[in-house]
């Protein structure tokens, strides 16, 4: 790999980054200095620096369909800005103060109707950003810090969260109820003894965009504390739930009907096992906690998974080549590129560009930009 480009503007550690999908080359980064820096990769220096507040900025997201609107989490507050306004007139459009503890991640639904925010209490706030009010509080899914959140774009009323209780939770947020819980501490995994000794905390999750679905299927990718990147067929998991619910509803029916329901449930579980798999140490994966994961926006969208970890490495996965994923190939074809860094990785994002398409925030104040072909 060529030496990365360095983006300077923060006075403290860079915490997260997002890249514009409508305007390739536009990147926003956030830091512990309470600032958001805007970079145009065609230029040398930061174009704009927004001073959000005194507390570190933990997460950023654009409003889908209108990237002039950006949401920023700082402390227990979410702030909304219109970056199209002149710098001298910048002001907070809206403040959302619904979380009780420090926010870890925010995300918008694909239709830009709701914003979700997760915090250290384990609660998830779903905010109606049209009516500017709290829509729902999701409780009793996590028993520890809720670290990550993503809306499911093909399910308008469902959201997935992950936490430091090693749980992945699927919610129906319209009803405020849990649909499915995957506890990675209880699930069997094929991993090295070193990885198994580390807790399987969920640090980040990624879900493909709607325009990636033909390539990537309806999966959820999980960055875990034991160094494993999990690719989970979330539709199969939910189908298993529906099958069990249907079986319970037919308890009074004939035994032949029960037998058919049981067979259907077994078939769904077999399908789930075929379509869910681990990208782990045995494939050349991470040797420490995975802190972030994303689908590639460059080239064939969704073709690659990019993961970063506390082992100071970036992994580029051609995950469609995993043998159990329905295609032929060897495990040696799955890991396409390994990039070693000098620091642990906080966050990463990709851009739609042919070059300078991987943006990385590590534990320094300088953001790195790599070209992945």
Coordinates of C-alpha atoms in Angstrom, one line a residue:
X1 CA 0.0 0.0 0.0
X2 CA 1.1 3.5 -0.7
X3 CA 1.4 5.9 2.2
X4 CA -2.0 7.3 3.2
X5 CA -3.0 10.9 2.8
X6 CA -3.2 12.7 6.1
X7 CA -6.1 15.0 7.0
X8 CA -5.3 17.5 9.7
X9 CA -7.7 19.7 11.5
X10 CA -8.5 18.1 14.9
X11 CA -6.7 19.1 18.1
X12 CA -7.5 15.8 19.8
X13 CA -8.2 12.1 18.9
X14 CA -10.5 11.6 15.9
X15 CA -13.4 9.5 16.9
X16 CA -15.5 8.9 13.8
X17 CA -16.0 9.8 10.1
X18 CA -18.7 9.8 7.4
X19 CA -18.4 10.2 3.7
X20 CA -20.9 11.8 1.3
X21 CA -22.6 9.4 -1.1
X22 CA -24.0 12.2 -3.3
X23 CA -20.7 14.2 -3.5
X24 CA -17.7 11.9 -3.7
X25 CA -14.7 13.3 -2.0
X26 CA -16.6 15.1 0.8
X27 CA -15.7 13.7 4.2
X28 CA -16.7 14.8 7.7
X29 CA -14.7 13.7 10.7
X30 CA -15.4 14.2 14.4
X31 CA -13.1 14.3 17.5
X32 CA -12.7 14.5 21.2
X33 CA -12.0 18.2 20.7
X34 CA -15.8 18.7 20.2
X35 CA -15.3 19.7 16.6
X36 CA -16.5 18.4 13.2
X37 CA -14.0 18.9 10.3
X38 CA -15.2 19.0 6.7
X39 CA -12.7 17.9 4.0
X40 CA -12.9 18.1 0.2
X41 CA -10.4 15.5 -0.9
X42 CA -9.7 17.6 -4.0
X43 CA -8.1 20.1 -1.6
X44 CA -5.3 20.0 0.8
X45 CA -6.7 21.3 4.1
X46 CA -9.9 21.2 6.1
X47 CA -12.5 23.4 4.4
X48 CA -14.7 24.0 7.5
X49 CA -14.4 23.3 11.2
X50 CA -17.6 23.3 13.3
X51 CA -17.2 23.8 17.0
X52 CA -20.1 21.6 18.3
X53 CA -19.4 21.9 22.0
X54 CA -17.0 21.2 24.8
X55 CA -17.7 17.5 25.0
X56 CA -16.3 14.9 22.6
X57 CA -18.3 14.1 19.5
X58 CA -19.1 10.4 19.5
X59 CA -21.1 9.9 16.3
X60 CA -22.2 11.6 13.0
X61 CA -24.8 10.8 10.3
X62 CA -26.3 12.5 7.3
X63 CA -30.0 12.8 6.7
X64 CA -30.8 10.4 3.9
X65 CA -31.9 12.3 0.8
X66 CA -30.5 15.7 2.1
X67 CA -26.9 15.6 3.0
X68 CA -26.9 19.3 3.9
X69 CA -28.5 18.2 7.1
X70 CA -26.1 16.4 9.5
X71 CA -26.8 15.0 13.0
X72 CA -24.1 15.1 15.6
X73 CA -24.0 13.4 19.1
X74 CA -22.1 15.1 21.9
X75 CA -22.5 13.8 25.5
X76 CA -26.1 12.9 26.0
X77 CA -27.4 15.3 23.3
X78 CA -28.0 15.1 19.5
X79 CA -27.7 18.3 17.6
X80 CA -28.9 19.0 14.0
X81 CA -27.1 21.4 11.7
X82 CA -27.7 22.7 8.2
X83 CA -24.2 22.8 6.7
X84 CA -25.4 24.5 3.5
X85 CA -25.9 27.7 5.6
X86 CA -23.0 30.2 5.5
X87 CA -20.4 29.5 8.3
X88 CA -21.1 32.8 10.0
X89 CA -24.8 31.9 10.5
X90 CA -24.3 28.4 11.6
X91 CA -26.6 27.5 14.5
X92 CA -28.2 24.4 15.9
X93 CA -31.4 23.7 14.0
X94 CA -32.7 21.3 16.6
X95 CA -31.5 19.8 19.9
X96 CA -32.7 16.4 21.1
X97 CA -32.1 15.8 24.8
X98 CA -33.8 12.5 25.3
X99 CA -30.9 10.3 26.3
X100 CA -30.0 10.1 30.0
X101 CA -26.4 9.0 29.5
X102 CA -23.6 9.4 27.0
X103 CA -24.6 8.6 23.5
X104 CA -22.4 6.0 21.6
X105 CA -24.0 6.0 18.1
X106 CA -26.7 7.7 16.1
X107 CA -28.2 6.6 12.8
X108 CA -31.1 7.7 10.5
X109 CA -33.7 5.4 9.0
X110 CA -33.4 5.1 5.2
X111 CA -36.6 7.1 4.7
X112 CA -35.3 9.9 7.0
X113 CA -38.3 9.7 9.2
X114 CA -36.6 8.5 12.4
X115 CA -33.3 8.9 14.2
X116 CA -32.0 6.3 16.7
X117 CA -29.5 7.0 19.5
X118 CA -27.9 4.5 21.8
X119 CA -26.3 5.2 25.2
X120 CA -24.4 3.8 28.2
X121 CA -27.6 2.9 30.0
X122 CA -28.5 0.3 27.4
X123 CA -31.6 2.3 26.3
X124 CA -32.3 3.2 22.7
X125 CA -34.2 6.4 21.9
X126 CA -36.2 6.5 18.6
X127 CA -36.8 10.2 17.6
X128 CA -39.4 11.3 15.0
X129 CA -37.3 13.9 13.1
X130 CA -40.4 15.1 11.2
X131 CA -42.4 15.9 14.3
X132 CA -39.3 16.6 16.4
X133 CA -40.3 14.5 19.3
X134 CA -39.5 11.3 21.1
X135 CA -41.3 8.4 19.3
X136 CA -40.3 5.4 21.4
X137 CA -37.8 4.3 24.1
X138 CA -36.6 0.7 23.7
X139 CA -35.7 -1.0 27.0
X140 CA -35.1 -4.5 28.3
X141 CA -33.0 -5.7 25.4
X142 CA -29.6 -4.9 26.7
X143 CA -28.2 -5.3 30.2
X144 CA -25.1 -3.2 29.6
X145 CA -23.9 -0.4 27.4
X146 CA -25.6 -0.2 24.0
X147 CA -22.8 0.6 21.6
X148 CA -24.2 0.4 18.1
X149 CA -27.4 0.8 16.1
X150 CA -28.6 0.5 12.5
X151 CA -32.0 0.6 10.9
X152 CA -33.0 -2.2 8.6
X153 CA -33.7 -0.5 5.2
X154 CA -36.0 -3.2 3.9
X155 CA -38.0 -3.4 7.1
X156 CA -39.3 0.2 7.8
X157 CA -40.2 -0.6 11.5
X158 CA -37.2 -2.6 12.5
X159 CA -33.9 -1.7 14.0
X160 CA -30.8 -3.7 15.1
X161 CA -28.7 -2.8 18.2
X162 CA -25.5 -4.3 19.6
X163 CA -24.1 -3.9 23.1
X164 CA -21.3 -4.7 25.5
X165 CA -23.5 -7.4 27.0
X166 CA -22.5 -9.4 23.8
X167 CA -26.0 -9.2 22.5
X168 CA -27.4 -8.4 19.1
X169 CA -31.1 -7.3 19.4
X170 CA -33.6 -7.0 16.6
X171 CA -36.5 -4.6 17.6
X172 CA -39.9 -3.7 16.2
X173 CA -39.6 -0.1 17.3
X174 CA -43.2 0.7 16.3
X175 CA -44.4 -1.5 19.1
X176 CA -41.3 -1.1 21.3
X177 CA -40.7 -4.9 21.5
X178 CA -37.8 -7.3 21.0
X179 CA -38.1 -9.6 18.0
X180 CA -34.9 -11.6 18.4
X181 CA -31.8 -11.6 20.7
X182 CA -28.6 -13.3 19.7
X183 CA -26.3 -13.7 22.7
X184 CA -22.7 -14.3 21.4
X185 CA -21.5 -15.5 24.8
X186 CA -23.9 -18.5 24.4
X187 CA -23.4 -19.2 20.7
X188 CA -20.8 -21.8 19.6
X189 CA -18.1 -20.3 17.5
X190 CA -15.0 -21.9 15.9
X191 CA -12.2 -19.6 17.0
X192 CA -8.8 -19.8 18.5
X193 CA -8.4 -20.2 22.2
X194 CA -7.0 -16.6 22.4
X195 CA -10.1 -15.2 20.8
X196 CA -12.5 -17.3 22.9
X197 CA -10.9 -15.9 26.1
X198 CA -12.0 -12.3 25.1
X199 CA -15.6 -11.3 25.6
X200 CA -17.7 -11.2 22.4
X201 CA -18.8 -7.6 22.9
X202 CA -20.6 -6.0 20.0
X203 CA -18.7 -2.9 19.1
X204 CA -20.2 -2.1 15.7
X205 CA -22.7 -3.4 13.1
X206 CA -23.2 -2.8 9.4
X207 CA -26.2 -3.4 7.2
X208 CA -26.2 -3.2 3.4
X209 CA -28.0 -0.4 1.6
X210 CA -31.1 -1.3 -0.4
X211 CA -29.1 -0.9 -3.7
X212 CA -26.6 -3.5 -2.4
X213 CA -29.1 -6.2 -1.6
X214 CA -28.8 -8.2 -4.9
X215 CA -25.1 -8.6 -4.2
X216 CA -25.0 -8.8 -0.5
X217 CA -28.2 -10.4 0.6
X218 CA -30.1 -9.4 3.7
X219 CA -27.4 -9.7 6.3
X220 CA -26.1 -8.0 9.4
X221 CA -22.3 -7.8 9.9
X222 CA -21.1 -7.6 13.5
X223 CA -17.7 -6.4 14.8
X224 CA -17.0 -8.4 17.9
X225 CA -14.7 -8.0 20.9
X226 CA -13.2 -11.5 20.4
X227 CA -11.8 -10.5 17.1
X228 CA -14.5 -12.1 14.9
X229 CA -16.4 -10.5 12.2
X230 CA -19.8 -12.2 12.0
X231 CA -21.9 -12.2 8.9
X232 CA -25.5 -13.1 9.9
X233 CA -28.4 -13.8 7.7
X234 CA -30.8 -11.7 9.6
X235 CA -33.9 -12.7 7.6
X236 CA -33.3 -16.4 8.4
X237 CA -33.0 -15.5 12.1
X238 CA -36.3 -13.6 12.0
X239 CA -37.9 -16.4 9.9
X240 CA -37.0 -18.8 12.8
X241 CA -38.8 -16.6 15.2
X242 CA -41.9 -16.4 13.0
X243 CA -41.8 -20.2 12.6
X244 CA -41.7 -20.7 16.4
X245 CA -44.5 -18.2 16.9
X246 CA -46.6 -20.1 14.3
X247 CA -45.9 -23.4 16.0
X248 CA -47.0 -22.0 19.3
X249 CA -50.2 -20.7 17.7
X250 CA -51.0 -24.1 16.4
X251 CA -50.5 -26.1 19.7
X252 CA -54.1 -27.4 19.5
X253 CA -53.9 -28.6 15.9
X254 CA -53.3 -32.1 14.7
X255 CA -50.0 -33.8 15.2
X256 CA -49.3 -33.9 11.4
X257 CA -49.5 -30.1 11.4
X258 CA -47.0 -29.9 14.3
X259 CA -44.7 -32.2 12.4
X260 CA -44.8 -30.0 9.3
X261 CA -44.2 -26.9 11.5
X262 CA -41.2 -28.6 13.1
X263 CA -39.8 -29.6 9.7
X264 CA -40.2 -26.1 8.5
X265 CA -38.4 -24.7 11.5
X266 CA -35.5 -27.2 11.0
X267 CA -35.2 -26.2 7.3
X268 CA -35.0 -22.5 8.3
X269 CA -32.3 -23.2 10.9
X270 CA -30.3 -25.2 8.3
X271 CA -30.6 -22.3 5.8
X272 CA -29.4 -19.9 8.6
X273 CA -26.4 -22.0 9.2
X274 CA -25.5 -22.0 5.5
X275 CA -25.9 -18.2 5.1
X276 CA -24.2 -17.1 8.4
X277 CA -20.5 -17.4 8.9
X278 CA -17.4 -16.0 10.7
X279 CA -14.5 -14.1 9.3
X280 CA -12.0 -14.9 12.0
X281 CA -8.3 -15.6 12.8
X282 CA -8.3 -18.9 10.9
X283 CA -8.9 -16.8 7.7
X284 CA -6.2 -14.3 8.5
X285 CA -8.5 -12.1 10.5
X286 CA -8.1 -9.9 13.6
X287 CA -6.2 -10.9 16.7
X288 CA -7.9 -8.4 19.0
X289 CA -11.3 -6.7 19.3
X290 CA -12.9 -5.5 16.1
X291 CA -13.9 -1.9 16.6
X292 CA -15.6 -1.1 13.3
X293 CA -17.0 -2.6 10.1
X294 CA -18.4 -1.2 6.8
X295 CA -19.6 -2.2 3.4
X296 CA -17.6 -0.8 0.5
X297 CA -19.1 2.0 -1.5
X298 CA -16.4 2.0 -4.2
X299 CA -16.5 -0.1 -7.3
X300 CA -19.1 -2.8 -7.1
X301 CA -21.0 -1.5 -4.1
X302 CA -21.1 -4.0 -1.2
X303 CA -18.6 -6.4 -2.7
X304 CA -16.1 -5.9 0.1
X305 CA -16.4 -5.7 3.9
X306 CA -13.8 -3.6 5.6
X307 CA -13.0 -4.1 9.3
X308 CA -10.7 -2.4 11.7
X309 CA -9.5 -3.4 15.1
X310 CA -7.5 -3.0 18.2
X311 CA -4.8 -5.1 16.6
X312 CA -3.9 -2.0 14.6
X313 CA -4.9 -3.6 11.3
X314 CA -7.5 -3.1 8.5
X315 CA -8.9 -6.1 6.7
X316 CA -10.5 -6.0 3.3
X317 CA -12.8 -9.0 2.9
X318 CA -14.2 -10.4 -0.4
X319 CA -16.9 -12.1 1.7
X320 CA -18.8 -13.5 -1.3
X321 CA -15.9 -15.9 -1.7
X322 CA -16.6 -17.6 1.6
X323 CA -17.2 -21.3 0.7
X324 CA -20.3 -21.6 2.8
X325 CA -21.8 -18.5 1.4
X326 CA -23.2 -20.3 -1.6
X327 CA -20.3 -19.9 -4.0
X328 CA -17.2 -21.9 -4.7
X329 CA -13.8 -20.8 -3.6
X330 CA -11.2 -21.4 -1.0
X331 CA -10.8 -19.6 2.4
X332 CA -7.6 -18.1 1.0
X333 CA -9.6 -16.0 -1.4
X334 CA -11.7 -14.3 1.3
X335 CA -9.1 -11.9 2.8
X336 CA -8.1 -9.7 -0.1
X337 CA -5.9 -7.2 1.7
X338 CA -4.4 -6.5 5.1
X339 CA -3.2 -3.0 6.1
X340 CA -1.1 -2.6 9.2
X341 CA -1.2 0.7 11.1
X342 CA 0.7 2.0 14.0
X343 CA -2.4 2.7 16.2
X344 CA -5.7 1.2 17.2
X345 CA -8.6 2.0 14.9
X346 CA -11.6 4.0 16.2
X347 CA -13.8 4.1 13.1
X348 CA -13.7 3.9 9.3
X349 CA -15.9 4.7 6.3
X350 CA -15.6 4.3 2.6
X351 CA -16.3 6.7 -0.3
X352 CA -17.7 6.1 -3.8
X353 CA -14.4 7.3 -5.4
X354 CA -12.0 5.1 -7.4
X355 CA -9.1 6.4 -5.3
X356 CA -8.8 7.8 -1.7
X357 CA -11.8 5.7 -0.9
X358 CA -11.0 4.4 2.6
X359 CA -11.1 6.9 5.5
X360 CA -9.7 5.8 8.9
X361 CA -9.9 7.4 12.3
X362 CA -7.3 5.9 14.7
X363 CA -6.3 7.0 18.2
X364 CA -4.4 10.0 16.8
X365 CA -5.8 13.4 15.8
X366 CA -4.7 12.8 12.2
X367 CA -7.2 11.1 9.9
X368 CA -5.8 8.8 7.2
X369 CA -7.1 8.2 3.7
X370 CA -6.1 5.1 1.7
X371 CA -6.7 4.1 -1.9
X372 CA -8.1 0.6 -2.3
X373 CA -8.6 -0.7 -5.8

